[in-house]
PDB file of N, CA and C in Angstrom:
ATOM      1  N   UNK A 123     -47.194  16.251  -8.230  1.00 89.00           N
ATOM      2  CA  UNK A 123     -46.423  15.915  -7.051  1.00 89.00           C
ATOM      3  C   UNK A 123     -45.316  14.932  -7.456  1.00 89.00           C
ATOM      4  N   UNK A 124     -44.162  15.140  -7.022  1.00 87.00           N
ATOM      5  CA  UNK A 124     -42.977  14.326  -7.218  1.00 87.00           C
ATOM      6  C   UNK A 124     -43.164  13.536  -6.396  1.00 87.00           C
ATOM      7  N   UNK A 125     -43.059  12.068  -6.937  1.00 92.00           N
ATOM      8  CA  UNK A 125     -42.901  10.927  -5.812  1.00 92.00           C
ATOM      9  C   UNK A 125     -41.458  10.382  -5.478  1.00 92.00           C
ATOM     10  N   UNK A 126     -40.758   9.839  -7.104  1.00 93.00           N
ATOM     11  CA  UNK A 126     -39.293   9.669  -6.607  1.00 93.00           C
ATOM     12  C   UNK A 126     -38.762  10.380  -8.198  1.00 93.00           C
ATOM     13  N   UNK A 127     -37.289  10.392  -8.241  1.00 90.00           N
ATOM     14  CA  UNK A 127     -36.409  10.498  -9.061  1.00 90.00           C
ATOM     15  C   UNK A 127     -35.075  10.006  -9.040  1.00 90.00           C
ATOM     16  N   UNK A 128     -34.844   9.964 -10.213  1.00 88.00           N
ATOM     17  CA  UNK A 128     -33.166   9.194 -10.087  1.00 88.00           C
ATOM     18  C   UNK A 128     -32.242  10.147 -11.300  1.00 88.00           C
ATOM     19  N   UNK A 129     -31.167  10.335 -10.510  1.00 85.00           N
ATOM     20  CA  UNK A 129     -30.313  11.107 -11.274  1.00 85.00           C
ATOM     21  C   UNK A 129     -28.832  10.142 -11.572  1.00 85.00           C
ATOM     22  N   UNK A 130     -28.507   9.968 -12.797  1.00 83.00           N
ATOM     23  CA  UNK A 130     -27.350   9.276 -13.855  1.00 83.00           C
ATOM     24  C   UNK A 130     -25.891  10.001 -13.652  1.00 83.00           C
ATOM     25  N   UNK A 131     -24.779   9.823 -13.684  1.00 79.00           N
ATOM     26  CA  UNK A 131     -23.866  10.831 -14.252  1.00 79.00           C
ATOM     27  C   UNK A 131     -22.846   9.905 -14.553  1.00 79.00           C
ATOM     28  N   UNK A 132     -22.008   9.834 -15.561  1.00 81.00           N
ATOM     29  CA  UNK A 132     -21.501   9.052 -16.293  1.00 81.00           C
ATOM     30  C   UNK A 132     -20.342   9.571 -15.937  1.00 81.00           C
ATOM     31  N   UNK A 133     -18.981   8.744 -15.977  1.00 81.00           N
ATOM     32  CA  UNK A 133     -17.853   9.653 -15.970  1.00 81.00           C
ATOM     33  C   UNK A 133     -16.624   8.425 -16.601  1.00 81.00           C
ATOM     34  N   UNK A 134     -15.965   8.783 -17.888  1.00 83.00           N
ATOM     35  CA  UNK A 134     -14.927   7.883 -18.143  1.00 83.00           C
ATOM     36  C   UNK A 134     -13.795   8.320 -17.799  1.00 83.00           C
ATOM     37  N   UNK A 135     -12.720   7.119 -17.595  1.00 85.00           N
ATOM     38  CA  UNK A 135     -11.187   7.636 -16.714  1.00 85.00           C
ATOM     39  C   UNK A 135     -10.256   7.022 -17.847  1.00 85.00           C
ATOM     40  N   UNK A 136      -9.371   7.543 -17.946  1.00 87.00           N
ATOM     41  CA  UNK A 136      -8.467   6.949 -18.560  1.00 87.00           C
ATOM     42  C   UNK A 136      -7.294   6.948 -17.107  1.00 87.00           C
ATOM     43  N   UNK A 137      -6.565   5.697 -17.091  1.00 88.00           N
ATOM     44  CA  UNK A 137      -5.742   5.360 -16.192  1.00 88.00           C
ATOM     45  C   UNK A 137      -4.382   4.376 -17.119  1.00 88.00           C
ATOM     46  N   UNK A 138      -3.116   5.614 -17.244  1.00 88.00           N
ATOM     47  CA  UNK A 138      -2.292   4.746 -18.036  1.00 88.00           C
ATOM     48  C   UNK A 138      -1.435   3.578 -17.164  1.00 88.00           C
ATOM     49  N   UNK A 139      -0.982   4.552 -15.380  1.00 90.00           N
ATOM     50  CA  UNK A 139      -0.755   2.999 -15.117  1.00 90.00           C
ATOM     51  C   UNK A 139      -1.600   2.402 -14.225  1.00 90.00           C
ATOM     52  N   UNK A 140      -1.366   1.316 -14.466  1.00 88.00           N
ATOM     53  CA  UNK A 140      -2.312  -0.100 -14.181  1.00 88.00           C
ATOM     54  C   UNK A 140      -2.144  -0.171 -12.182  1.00 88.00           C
ATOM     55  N   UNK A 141      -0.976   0.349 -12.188  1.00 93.00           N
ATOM     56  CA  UNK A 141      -0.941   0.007 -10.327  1.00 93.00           C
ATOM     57  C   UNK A 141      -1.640   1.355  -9.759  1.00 93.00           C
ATOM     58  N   UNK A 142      -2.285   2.060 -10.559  1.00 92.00           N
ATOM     59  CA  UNK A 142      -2.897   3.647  -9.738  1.00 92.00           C
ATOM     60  C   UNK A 142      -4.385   2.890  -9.692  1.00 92.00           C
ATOM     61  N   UNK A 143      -5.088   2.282 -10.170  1.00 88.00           N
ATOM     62  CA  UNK A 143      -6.049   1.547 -10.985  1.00 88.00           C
ATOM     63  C   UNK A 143      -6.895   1.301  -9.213  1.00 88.00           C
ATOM     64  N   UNK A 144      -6.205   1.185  -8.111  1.00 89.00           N
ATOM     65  CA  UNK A 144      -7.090   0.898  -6.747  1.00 89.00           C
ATOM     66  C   UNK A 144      -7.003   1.686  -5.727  1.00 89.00           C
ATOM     67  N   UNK A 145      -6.475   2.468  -6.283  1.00 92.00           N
ATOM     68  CA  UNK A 145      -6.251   4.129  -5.112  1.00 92.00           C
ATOM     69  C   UNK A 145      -7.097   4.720  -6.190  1.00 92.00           C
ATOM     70  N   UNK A 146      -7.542   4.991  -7.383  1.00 89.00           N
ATOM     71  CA  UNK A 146      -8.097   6.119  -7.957  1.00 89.00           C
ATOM     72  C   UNK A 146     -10.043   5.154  -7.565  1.00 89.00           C
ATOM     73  N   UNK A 147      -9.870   4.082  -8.062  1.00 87.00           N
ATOM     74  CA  UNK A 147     -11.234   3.487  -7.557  1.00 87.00           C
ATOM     75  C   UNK A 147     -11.503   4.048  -5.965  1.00 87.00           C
ATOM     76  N   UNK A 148     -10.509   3.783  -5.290  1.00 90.00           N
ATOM     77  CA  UNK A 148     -11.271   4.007  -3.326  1.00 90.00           C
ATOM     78  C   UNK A 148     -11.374   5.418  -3.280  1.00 90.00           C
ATOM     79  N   UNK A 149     -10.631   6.267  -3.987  1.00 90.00           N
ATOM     80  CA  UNK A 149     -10.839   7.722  -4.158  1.00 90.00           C
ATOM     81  C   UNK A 149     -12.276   8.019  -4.946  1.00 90.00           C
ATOM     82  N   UNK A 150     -12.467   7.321  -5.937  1.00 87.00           N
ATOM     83  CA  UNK A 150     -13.931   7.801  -6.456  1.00 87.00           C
ATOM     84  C   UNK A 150     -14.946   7.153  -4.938  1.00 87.00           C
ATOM     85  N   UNK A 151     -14.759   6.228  -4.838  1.00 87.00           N
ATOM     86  CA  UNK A 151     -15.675   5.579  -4.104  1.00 87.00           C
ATOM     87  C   UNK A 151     -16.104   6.529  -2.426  1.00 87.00           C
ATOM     88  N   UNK A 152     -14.557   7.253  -2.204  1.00 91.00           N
ATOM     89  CA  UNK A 152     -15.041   7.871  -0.764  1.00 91.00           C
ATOM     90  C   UNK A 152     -15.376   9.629  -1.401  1.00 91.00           C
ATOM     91  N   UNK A 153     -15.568   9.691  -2.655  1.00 86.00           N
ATOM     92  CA  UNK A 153     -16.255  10.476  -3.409  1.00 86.00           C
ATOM     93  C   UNK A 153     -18.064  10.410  -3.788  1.00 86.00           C
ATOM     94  N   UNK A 154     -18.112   9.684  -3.422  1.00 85.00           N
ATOM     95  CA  UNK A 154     -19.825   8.794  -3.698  1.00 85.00           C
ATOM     96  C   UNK A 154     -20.163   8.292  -4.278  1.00 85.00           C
ATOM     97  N   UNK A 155     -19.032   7.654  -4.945  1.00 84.00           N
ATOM     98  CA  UNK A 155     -19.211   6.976  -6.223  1.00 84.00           C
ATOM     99  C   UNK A 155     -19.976   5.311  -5.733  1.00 84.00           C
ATOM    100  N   UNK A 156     -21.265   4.984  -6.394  1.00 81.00           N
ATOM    101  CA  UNK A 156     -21.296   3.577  -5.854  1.00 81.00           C
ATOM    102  C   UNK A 156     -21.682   2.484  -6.875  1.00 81.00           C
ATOM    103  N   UNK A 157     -21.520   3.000  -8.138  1.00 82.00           N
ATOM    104  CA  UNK A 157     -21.684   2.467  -9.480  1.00 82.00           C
ATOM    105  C   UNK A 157     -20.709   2.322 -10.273  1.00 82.00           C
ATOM    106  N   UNK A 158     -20.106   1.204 -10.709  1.00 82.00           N
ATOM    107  CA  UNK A 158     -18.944   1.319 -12.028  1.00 82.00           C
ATOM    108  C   UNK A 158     -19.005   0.432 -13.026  1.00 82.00           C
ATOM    109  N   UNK A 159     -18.656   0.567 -14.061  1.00 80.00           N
ATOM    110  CA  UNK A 159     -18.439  -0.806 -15.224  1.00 80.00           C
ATOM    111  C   UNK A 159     -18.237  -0.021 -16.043  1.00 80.00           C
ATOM    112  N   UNK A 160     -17.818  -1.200 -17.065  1.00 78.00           N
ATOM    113  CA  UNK A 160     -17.771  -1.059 -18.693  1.00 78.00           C
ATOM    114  C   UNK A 160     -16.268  -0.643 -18.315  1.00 78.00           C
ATOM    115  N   UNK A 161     -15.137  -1.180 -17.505  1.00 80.00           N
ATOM    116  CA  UNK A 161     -13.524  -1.137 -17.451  1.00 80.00           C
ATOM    117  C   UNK A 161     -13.044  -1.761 -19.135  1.00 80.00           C
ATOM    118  N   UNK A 162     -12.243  -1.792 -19.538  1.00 80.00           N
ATOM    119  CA  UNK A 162     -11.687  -2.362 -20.784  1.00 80.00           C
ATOM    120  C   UNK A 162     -10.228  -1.605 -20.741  1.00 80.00           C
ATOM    121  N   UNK A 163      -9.462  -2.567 -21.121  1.00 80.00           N
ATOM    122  CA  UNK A 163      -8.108  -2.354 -21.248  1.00 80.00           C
ATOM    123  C   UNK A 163      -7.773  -2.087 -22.609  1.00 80.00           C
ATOM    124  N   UNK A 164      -7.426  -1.285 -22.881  1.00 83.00           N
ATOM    125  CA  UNK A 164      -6.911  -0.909 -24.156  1.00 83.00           C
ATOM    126  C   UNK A 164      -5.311  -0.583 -24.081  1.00 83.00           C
ATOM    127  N   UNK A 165      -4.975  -0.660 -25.795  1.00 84.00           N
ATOM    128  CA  UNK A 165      -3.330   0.081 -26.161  1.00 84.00           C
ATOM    129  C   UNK A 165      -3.445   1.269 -26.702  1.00 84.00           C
ATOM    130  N   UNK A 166      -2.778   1.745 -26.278  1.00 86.00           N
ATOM    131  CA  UNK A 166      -2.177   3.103 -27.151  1.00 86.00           C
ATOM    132  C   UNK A 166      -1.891   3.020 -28.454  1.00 86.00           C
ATOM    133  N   UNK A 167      -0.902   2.022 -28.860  1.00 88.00           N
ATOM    134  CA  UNK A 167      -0.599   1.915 -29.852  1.00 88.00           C
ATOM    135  C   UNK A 167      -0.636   0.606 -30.775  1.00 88.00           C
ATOM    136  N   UNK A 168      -2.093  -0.025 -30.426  1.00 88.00           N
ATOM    137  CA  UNK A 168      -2.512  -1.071 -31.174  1.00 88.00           C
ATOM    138  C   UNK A 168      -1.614  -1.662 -32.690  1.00 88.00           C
ATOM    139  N   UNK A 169      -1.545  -0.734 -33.416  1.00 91.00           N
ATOM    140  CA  UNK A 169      -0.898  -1.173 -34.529  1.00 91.00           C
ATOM    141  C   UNK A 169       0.642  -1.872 -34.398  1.00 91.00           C
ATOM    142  N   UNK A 170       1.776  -1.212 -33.564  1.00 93.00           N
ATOM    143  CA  UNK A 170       3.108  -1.574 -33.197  1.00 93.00           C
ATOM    144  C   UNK A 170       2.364  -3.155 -32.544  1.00 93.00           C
ATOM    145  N   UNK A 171       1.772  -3.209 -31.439  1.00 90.00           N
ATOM    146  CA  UNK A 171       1.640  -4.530 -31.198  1.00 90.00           C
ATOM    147  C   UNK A 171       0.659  -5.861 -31.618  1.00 90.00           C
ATOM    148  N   UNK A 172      -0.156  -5.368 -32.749  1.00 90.00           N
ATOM    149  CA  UNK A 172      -0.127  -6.288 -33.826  1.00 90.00           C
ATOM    150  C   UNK A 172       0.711  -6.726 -34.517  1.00 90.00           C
ATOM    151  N   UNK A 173       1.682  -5.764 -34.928  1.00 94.00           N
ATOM    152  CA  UNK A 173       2.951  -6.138 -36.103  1.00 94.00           C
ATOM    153  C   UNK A 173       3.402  -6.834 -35.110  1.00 94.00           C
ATOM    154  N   UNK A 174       4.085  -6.754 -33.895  1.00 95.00           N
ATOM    155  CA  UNK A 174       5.039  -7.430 -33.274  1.00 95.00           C
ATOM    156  C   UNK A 174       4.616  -8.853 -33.325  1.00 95.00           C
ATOM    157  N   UNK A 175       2.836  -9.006 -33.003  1.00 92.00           N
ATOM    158  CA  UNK A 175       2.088 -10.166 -32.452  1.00 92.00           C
ATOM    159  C   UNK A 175       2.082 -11.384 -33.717  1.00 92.00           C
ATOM    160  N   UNK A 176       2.403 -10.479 -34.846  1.00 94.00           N
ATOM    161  CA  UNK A 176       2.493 -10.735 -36.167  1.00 94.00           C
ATOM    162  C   UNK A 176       3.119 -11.451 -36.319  1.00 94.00           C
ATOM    163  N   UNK A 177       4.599 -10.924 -36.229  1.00 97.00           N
ATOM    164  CA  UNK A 177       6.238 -11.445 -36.377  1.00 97.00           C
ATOM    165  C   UNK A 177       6.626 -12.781 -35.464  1.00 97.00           C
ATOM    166  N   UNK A 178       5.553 -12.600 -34.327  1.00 97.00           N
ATOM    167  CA  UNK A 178       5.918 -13.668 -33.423  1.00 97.00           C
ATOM    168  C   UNK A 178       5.281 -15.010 -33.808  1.00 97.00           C
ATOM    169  N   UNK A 179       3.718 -14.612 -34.024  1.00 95.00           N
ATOM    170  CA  UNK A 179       2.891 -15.755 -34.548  1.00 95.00           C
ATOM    171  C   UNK A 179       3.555 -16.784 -35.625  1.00 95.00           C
ATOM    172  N   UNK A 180       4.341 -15.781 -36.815  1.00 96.00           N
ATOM    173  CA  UNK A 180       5.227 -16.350 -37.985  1.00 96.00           C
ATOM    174  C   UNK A 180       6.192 -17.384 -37.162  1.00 96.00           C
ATOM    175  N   UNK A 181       7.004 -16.752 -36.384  1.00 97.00           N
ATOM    176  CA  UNK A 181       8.185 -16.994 -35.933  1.00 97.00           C
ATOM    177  C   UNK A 181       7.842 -18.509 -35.231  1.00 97.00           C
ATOM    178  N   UNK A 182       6.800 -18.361 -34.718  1.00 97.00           N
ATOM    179  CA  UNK A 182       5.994 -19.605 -34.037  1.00 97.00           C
ATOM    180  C   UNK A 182       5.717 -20.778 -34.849  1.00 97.00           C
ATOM    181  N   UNK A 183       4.908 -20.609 -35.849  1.00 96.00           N
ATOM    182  CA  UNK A 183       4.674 -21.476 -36.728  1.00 96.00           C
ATOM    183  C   UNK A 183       5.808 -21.365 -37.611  1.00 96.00           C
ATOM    184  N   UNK A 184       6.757 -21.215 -37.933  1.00 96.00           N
ATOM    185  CA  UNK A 184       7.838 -21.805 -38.640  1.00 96.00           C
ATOM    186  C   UNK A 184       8.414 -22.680 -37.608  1.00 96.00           C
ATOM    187  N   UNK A 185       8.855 -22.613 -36.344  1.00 97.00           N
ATOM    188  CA  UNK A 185       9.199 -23.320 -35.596  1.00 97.00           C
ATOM    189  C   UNK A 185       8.093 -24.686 -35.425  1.00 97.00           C
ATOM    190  N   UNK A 186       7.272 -25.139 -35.241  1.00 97.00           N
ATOM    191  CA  UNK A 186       6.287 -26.130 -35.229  1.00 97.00           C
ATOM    192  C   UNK A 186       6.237 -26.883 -36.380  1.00 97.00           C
ATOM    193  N   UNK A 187       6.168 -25.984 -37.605  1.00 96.00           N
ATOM    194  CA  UNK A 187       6.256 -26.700 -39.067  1.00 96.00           C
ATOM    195  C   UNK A 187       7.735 -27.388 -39.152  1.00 96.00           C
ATOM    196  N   UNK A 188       8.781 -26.691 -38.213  1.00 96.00           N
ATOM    197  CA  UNK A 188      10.342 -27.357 -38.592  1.00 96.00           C
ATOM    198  C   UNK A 188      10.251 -28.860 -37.733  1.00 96.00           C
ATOM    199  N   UNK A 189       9.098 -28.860 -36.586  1.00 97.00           N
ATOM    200  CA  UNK A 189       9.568 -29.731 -35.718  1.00 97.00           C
ATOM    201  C   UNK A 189       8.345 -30.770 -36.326  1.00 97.00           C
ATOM    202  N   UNK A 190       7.674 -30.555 -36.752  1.00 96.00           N
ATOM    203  CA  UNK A 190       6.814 -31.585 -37.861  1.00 96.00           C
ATOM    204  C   UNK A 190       7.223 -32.796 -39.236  1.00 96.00           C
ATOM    205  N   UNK A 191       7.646 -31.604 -39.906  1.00 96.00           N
ATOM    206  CA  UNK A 191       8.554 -31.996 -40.534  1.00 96.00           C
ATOM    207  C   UNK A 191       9.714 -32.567 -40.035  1.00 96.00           C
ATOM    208  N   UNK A 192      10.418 -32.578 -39.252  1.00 96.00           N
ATOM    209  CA  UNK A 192      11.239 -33.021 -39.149  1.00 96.00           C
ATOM    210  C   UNK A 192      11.424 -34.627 -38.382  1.00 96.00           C
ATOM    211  N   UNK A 193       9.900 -34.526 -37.833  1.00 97.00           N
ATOM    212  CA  UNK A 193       9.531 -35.787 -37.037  1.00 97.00           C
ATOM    213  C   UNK A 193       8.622 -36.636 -38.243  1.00 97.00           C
ATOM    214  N   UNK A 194       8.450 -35.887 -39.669  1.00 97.00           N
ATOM    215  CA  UNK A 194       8.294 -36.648 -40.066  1.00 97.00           C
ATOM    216  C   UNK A 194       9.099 -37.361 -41.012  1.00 97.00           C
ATOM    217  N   UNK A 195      10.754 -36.857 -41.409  1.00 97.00           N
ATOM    218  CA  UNK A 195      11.505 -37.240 -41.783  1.00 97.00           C
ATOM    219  C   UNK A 195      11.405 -36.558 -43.689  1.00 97.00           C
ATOM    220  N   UNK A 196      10.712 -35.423 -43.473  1.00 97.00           N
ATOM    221  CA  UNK A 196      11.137 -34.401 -44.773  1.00 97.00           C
ATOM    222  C   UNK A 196      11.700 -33.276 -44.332  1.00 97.00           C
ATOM    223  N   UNK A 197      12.042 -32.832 -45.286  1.00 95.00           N
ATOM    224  CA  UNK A 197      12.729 -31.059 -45.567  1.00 95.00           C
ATOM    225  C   UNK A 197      11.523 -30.145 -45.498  1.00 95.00           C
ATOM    226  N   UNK A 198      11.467 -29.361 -44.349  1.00 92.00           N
ATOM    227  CA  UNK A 198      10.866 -27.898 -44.455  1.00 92.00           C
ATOM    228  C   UNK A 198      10.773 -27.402 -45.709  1.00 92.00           C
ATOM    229  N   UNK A 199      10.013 -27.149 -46.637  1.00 91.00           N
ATOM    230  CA  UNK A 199       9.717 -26.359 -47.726  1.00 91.00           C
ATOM    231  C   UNK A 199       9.498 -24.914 -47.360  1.00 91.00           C
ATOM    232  N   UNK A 200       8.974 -24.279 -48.819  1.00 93.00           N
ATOM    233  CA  UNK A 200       8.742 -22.820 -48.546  1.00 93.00           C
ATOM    234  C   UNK A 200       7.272 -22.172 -48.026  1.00 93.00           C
ATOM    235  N   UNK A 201       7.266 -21.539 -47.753  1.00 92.00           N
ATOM    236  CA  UNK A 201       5.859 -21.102 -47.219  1.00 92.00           C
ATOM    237  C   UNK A 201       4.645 -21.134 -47.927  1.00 92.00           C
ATOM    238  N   UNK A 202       3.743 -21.598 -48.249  1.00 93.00           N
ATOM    239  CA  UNK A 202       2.537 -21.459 -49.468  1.00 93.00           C
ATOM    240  C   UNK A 202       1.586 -20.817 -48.856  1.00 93.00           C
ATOM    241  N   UNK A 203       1.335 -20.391 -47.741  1.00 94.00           N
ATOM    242  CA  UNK A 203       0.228 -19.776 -47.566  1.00 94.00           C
ATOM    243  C   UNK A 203       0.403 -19.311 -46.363  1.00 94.00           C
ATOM    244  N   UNK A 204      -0.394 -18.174 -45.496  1.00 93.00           N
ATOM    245  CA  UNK A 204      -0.575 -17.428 -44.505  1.00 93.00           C
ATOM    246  C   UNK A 204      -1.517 -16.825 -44.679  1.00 93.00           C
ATOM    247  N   UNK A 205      -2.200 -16.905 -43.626  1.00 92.00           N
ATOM    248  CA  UNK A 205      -3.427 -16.598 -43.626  1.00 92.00           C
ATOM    249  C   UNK A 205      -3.629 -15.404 -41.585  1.00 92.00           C
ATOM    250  N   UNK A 206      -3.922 -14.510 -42.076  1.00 91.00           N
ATOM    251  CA  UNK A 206      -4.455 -13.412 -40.627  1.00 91.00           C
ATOM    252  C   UNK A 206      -5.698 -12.992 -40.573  1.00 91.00           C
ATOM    253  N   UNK A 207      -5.929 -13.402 -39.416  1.00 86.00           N
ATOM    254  CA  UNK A 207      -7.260 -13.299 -39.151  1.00 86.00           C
ATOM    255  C   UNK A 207      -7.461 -12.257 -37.926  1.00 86.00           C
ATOM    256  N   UNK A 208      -7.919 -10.970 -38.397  1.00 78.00           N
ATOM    257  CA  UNK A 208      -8.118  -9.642 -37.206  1.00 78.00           C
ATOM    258  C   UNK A 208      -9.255 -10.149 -36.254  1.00 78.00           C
ATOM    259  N   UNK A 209      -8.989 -10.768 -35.663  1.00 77.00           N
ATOM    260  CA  UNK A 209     -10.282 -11.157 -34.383  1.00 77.00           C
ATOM    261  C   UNK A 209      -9.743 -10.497 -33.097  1.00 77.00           C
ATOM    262  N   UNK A 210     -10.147  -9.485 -32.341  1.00 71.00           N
ATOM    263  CA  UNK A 210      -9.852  -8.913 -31.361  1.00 71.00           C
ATOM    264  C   UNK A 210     -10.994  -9.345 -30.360  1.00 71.00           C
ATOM    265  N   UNK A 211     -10.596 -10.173 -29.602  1.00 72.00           N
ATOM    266  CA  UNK A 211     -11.802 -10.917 -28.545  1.00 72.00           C
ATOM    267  C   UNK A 211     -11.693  -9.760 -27.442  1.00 72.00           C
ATOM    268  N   UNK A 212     -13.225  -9.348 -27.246  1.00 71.00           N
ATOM    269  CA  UNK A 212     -12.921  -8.103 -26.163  1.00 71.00           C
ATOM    270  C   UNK A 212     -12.892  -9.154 -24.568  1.00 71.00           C
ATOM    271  N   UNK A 213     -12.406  -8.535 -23.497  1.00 69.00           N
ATOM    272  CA  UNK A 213     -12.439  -9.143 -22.665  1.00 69.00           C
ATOM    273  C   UNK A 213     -13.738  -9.688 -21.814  1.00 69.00           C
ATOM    274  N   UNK A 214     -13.801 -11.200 -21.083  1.00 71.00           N
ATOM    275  CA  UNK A 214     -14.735 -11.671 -20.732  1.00 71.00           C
ATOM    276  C   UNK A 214     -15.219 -10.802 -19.365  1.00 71.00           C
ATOM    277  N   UNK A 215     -16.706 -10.119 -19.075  1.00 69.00           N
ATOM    278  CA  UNK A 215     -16.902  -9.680 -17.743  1.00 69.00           C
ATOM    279  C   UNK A 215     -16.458 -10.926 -16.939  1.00 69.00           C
ATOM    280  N   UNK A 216     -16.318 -10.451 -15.629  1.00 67.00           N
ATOM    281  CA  UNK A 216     -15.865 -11.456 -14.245  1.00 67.00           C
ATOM    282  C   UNK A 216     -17.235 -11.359 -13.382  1.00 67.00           C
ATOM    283  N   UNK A 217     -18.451 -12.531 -13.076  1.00 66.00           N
ATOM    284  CA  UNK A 217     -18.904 -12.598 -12.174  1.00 66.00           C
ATOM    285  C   UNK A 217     -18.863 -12.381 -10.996  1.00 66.00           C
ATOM    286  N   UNK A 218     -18.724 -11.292  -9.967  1.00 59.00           N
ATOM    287  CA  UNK A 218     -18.376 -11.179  -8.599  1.00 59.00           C
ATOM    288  C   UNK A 218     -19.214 -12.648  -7.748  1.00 59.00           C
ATOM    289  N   UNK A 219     -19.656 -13.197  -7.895  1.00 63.00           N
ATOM    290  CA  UNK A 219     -20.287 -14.207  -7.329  1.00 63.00           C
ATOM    291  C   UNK A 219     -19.080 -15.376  -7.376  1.00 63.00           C
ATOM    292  N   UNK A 220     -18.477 -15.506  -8.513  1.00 59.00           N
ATOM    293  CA  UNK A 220     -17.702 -16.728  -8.888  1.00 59.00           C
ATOM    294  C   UNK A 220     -16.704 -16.208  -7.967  1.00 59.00           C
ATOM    295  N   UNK A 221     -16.159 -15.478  -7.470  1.00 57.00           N
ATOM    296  CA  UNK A 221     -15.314 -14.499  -6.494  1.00 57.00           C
ATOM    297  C   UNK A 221     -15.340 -15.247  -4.975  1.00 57.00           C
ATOM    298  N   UNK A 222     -16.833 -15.264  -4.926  1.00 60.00           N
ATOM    299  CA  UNK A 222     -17.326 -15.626  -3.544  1.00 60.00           C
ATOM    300  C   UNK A 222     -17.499 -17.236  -3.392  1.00 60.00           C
ATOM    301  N   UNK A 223     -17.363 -17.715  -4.152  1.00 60.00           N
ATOM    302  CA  UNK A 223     -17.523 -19.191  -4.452  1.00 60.00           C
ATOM    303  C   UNK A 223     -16.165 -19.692  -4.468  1.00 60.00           C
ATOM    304  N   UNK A 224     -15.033 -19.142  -4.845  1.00 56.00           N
ATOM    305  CA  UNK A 224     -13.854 -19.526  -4.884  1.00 56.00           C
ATOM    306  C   UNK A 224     -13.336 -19.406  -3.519  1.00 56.00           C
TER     307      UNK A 224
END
């Protein structure tokens, strides 16, 4: 004899723009949808915006090292070292509670 059962169905979306992102949610939802997670934002083209993130980071710290140096009353030298570190921090979940508290 069957007492209960539960049936799963998984479904991933890809959504490229970001403003369709609450009409396609109320559309699943008046679909029956009453479960969601695991959202994550991703790039397309990860690599172009590392290099860019790259060029900027440099661009950054040469500027800071000029204003260091310069407050400390030497000449900017040449670069001796650089160092990159691939740490891709995935994004933090959001408590819906902290939502309700705010």
């Amino acid at each position: 004899e069957l007492v209960a059962y539960q049936v799963t169905n998984t479904l991933s979306v890809r959504v490229r723009d970001v403003d369709k992102t609450g009409e396609i949610l109320d559309k699943a939802v008046s679909l029956g949808v009453n479960q969601g997670g695991g959202i994550a934002f991703t790039n397309d083209n990860p690599a172009a915006t590392v290099t860019e993130a790259r060029k900027k980071a440099v661009a950054d710290a040469t500027a800071k090292a000029r204003t260091l140096a310069e407050a400390a009353g030497v000449s900017l030298g040449r670069v001796l070292e650089i160092t990159d570190q691939n740490i891709r921090p995935a994004p933090m979940p959001i408590n819906a509670k902290a939502f309700d508290a705010a």
